[in-house]
mmCIF file of C-alpha atoms in Angstrom:
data_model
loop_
_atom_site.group_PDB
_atom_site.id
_atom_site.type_symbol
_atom_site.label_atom_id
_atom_site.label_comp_id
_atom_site.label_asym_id
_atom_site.label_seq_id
_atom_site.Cartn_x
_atom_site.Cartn_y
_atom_site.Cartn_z
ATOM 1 C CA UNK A 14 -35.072 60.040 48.597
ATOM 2 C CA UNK A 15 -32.982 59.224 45.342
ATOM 3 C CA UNK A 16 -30.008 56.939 45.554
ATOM 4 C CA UNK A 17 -26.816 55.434 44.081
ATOM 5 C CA UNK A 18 -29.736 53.669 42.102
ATOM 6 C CA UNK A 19 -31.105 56.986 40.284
ATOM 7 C CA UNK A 20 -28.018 58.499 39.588
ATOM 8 C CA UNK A 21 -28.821 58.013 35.707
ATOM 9 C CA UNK A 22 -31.677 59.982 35.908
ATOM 10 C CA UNK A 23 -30.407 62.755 37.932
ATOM 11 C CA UNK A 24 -27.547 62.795 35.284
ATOM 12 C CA UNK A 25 -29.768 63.306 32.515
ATOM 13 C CA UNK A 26 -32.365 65.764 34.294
ATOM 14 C CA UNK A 27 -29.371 67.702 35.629
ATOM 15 C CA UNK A 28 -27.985 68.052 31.775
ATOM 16 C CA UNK A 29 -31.351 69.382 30.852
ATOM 17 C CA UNK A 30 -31.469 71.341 33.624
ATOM 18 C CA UNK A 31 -28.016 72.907 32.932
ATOM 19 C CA UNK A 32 -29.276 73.364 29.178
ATOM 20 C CA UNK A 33 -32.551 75.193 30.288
ATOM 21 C CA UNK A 34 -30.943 77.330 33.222
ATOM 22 C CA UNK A 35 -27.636 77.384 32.947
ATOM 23 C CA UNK A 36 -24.327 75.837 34.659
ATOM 24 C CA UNK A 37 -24.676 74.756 38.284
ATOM 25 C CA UNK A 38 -21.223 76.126 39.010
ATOM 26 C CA UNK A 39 -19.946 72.648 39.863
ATOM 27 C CA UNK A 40 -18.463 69.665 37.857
ATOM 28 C CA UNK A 41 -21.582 67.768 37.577
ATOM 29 C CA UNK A 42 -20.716 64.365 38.499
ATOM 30 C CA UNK A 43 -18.920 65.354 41.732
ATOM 31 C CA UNK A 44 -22.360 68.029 41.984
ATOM 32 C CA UNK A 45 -24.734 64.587 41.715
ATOM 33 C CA UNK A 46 -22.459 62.179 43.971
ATOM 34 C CA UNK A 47 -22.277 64.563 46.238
ATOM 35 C CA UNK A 48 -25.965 64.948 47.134
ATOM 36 C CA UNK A 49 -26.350 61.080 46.761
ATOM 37 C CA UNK A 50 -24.096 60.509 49.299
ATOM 38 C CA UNK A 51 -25.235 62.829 52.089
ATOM 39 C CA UNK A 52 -29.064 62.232 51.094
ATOM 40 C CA UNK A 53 -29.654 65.583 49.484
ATOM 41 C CA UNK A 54 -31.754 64.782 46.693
ATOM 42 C CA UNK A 55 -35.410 64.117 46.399
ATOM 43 C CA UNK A 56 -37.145 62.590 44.028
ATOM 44 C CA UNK A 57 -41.497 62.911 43.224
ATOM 45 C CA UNK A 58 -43.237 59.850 41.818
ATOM 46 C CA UNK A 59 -46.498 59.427 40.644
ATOM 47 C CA UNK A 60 -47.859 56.326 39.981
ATOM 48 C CA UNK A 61 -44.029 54.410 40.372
ATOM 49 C CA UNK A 62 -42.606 56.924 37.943
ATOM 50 C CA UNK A 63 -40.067 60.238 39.205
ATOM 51 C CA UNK A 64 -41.534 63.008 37.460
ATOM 52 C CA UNK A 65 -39.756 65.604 39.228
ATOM 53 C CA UNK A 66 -36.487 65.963 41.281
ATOM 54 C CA UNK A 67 -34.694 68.667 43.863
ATOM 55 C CA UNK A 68 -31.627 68.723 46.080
ATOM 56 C CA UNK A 69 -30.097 70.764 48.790
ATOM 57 C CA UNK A 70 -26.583 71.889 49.929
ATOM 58 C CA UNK A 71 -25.664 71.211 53.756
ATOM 59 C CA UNK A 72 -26.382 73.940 56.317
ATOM 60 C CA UNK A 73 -24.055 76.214 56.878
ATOM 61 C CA UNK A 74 -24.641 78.761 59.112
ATOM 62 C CA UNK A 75 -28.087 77.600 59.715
ATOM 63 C CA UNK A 76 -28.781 78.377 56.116
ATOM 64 C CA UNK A 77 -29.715 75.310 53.558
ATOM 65 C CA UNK A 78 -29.432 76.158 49.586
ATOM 66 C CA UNK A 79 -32.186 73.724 47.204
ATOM 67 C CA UNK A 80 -30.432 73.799 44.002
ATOM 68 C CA UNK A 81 -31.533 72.296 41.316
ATOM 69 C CA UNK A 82 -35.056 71.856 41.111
ATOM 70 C CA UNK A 83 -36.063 70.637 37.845
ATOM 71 C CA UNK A 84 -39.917 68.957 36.069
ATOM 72 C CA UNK A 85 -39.282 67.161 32.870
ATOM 73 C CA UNK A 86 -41.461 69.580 30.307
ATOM 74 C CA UNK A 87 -44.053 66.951 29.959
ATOM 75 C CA UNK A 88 -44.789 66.761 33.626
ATOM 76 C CA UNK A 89 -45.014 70.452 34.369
ATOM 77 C CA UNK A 90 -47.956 72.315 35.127
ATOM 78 C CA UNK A 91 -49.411 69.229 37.682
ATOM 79 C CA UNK A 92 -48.046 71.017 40.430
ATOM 80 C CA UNK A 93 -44.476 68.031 40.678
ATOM 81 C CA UNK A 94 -42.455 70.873 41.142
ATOM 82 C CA UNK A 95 -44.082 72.698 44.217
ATOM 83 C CA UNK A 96 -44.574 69.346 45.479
ATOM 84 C CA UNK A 97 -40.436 68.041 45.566
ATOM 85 C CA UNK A 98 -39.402 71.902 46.323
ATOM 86 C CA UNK A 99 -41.906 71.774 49.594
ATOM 87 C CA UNK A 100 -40.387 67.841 50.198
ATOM 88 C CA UNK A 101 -36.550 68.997 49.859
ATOM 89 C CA UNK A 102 -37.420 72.187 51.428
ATOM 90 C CA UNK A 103 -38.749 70.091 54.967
ATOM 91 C CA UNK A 104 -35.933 67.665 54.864
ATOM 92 C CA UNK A 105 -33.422 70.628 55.040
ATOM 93 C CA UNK A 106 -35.294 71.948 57.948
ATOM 94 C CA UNK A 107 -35.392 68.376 59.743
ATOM 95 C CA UNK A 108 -31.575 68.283 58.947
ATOM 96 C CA UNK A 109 -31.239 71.927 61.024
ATOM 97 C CA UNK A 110 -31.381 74.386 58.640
ATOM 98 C CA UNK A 111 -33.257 77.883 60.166
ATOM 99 C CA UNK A 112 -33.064 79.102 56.751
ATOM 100 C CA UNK A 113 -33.584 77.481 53.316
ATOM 101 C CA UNK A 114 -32.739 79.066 50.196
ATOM 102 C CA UNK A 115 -33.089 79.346 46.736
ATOM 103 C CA UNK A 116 -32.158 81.032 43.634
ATOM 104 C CA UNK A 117 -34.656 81.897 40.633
ATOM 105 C CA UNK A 118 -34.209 83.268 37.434
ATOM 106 C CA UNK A 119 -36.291 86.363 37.711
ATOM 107 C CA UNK A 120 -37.977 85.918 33.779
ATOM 108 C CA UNK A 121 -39.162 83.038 34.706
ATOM 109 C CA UNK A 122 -42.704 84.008 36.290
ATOM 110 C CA UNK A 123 -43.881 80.299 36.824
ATOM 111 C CA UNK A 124 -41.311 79.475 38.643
ATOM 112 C CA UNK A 125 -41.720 82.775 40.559
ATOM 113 C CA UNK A 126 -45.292 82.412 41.336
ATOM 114 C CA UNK A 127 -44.921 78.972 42.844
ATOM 115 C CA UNK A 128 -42.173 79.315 44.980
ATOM 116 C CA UNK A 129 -43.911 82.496 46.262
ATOM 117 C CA UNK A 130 -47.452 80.278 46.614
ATOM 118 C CA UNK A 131 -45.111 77.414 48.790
ATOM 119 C CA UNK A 132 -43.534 80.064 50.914
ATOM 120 C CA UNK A 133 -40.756 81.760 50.070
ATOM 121 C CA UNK A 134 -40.193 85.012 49.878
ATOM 122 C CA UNK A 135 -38.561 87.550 47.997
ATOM 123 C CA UNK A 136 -35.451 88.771 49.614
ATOM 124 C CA UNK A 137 -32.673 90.457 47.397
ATOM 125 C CA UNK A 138 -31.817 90.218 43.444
ATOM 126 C CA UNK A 139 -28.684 89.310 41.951
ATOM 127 C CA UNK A 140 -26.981 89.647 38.882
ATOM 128 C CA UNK A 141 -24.105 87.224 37.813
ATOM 129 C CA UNK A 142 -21.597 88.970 35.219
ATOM 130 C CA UNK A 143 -19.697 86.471 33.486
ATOM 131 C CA UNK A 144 -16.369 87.369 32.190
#
């Protein structure tokens, strides 16, 4: 579980993440302190070092939302990501959620293939029109 202590780190992977995938639809630092505060975000270490990091919203509705989940690009492909995603995706469940959620860009078949290969399932596609 990441804390007040690894809020640096989430900062940075966050702005990466933003850069690679777009805006989380938050202001960031309120996005980060938020999760912090109520537990939300989990980190994966290997060998005493976080190589990979995930967080989920509160359940609402019995539903749970993991947003982001983001690998560094030299840790990918060692399977960090399925790994934190399965981690943050149990803790939302232990916290009540019936439902857990999540959002992938559709051109990105890695990340499509191993969400599929943890468990989840297509259910609808979306398209976001900006203005």
């Amino acid at each position: 579980m990441a804390t007040a202590g690894d809020r640096d780190l989430l900062h940075n992977w966050c702005t990466s993440f933003v850069a690679e995938a777009g805006s989380l639809g938050a202001d960031l630092d309120t996005f980060i302190d938020e999760r912090i505060a109520r537990q939300g975000w989990r980190l994966w270490d290997d060998g005493g070092e976080a190589v990979a990091m995930a967080a989920t919203t509160p359940a609402v509705a019995g539903m749970a939302r993991i947003t982001p989940v983001y690998t560094p690009p030299r840790h990918r492909g060692r399977g960090y990501g399925a790994a934190v995603t399965m981690a943050v995706s149990r803790a939302a469940q232990e916290a009540g959620a019936a439902h857990v959620l999540l959002f992938t860009d559709l051109a990105n078949a890695t990340s499509n293939r191993l969400y599929q290969r943890i468990g989840y399932r297509p259910v609808a596609d979306y398209r976001i029109l900006q203005p």
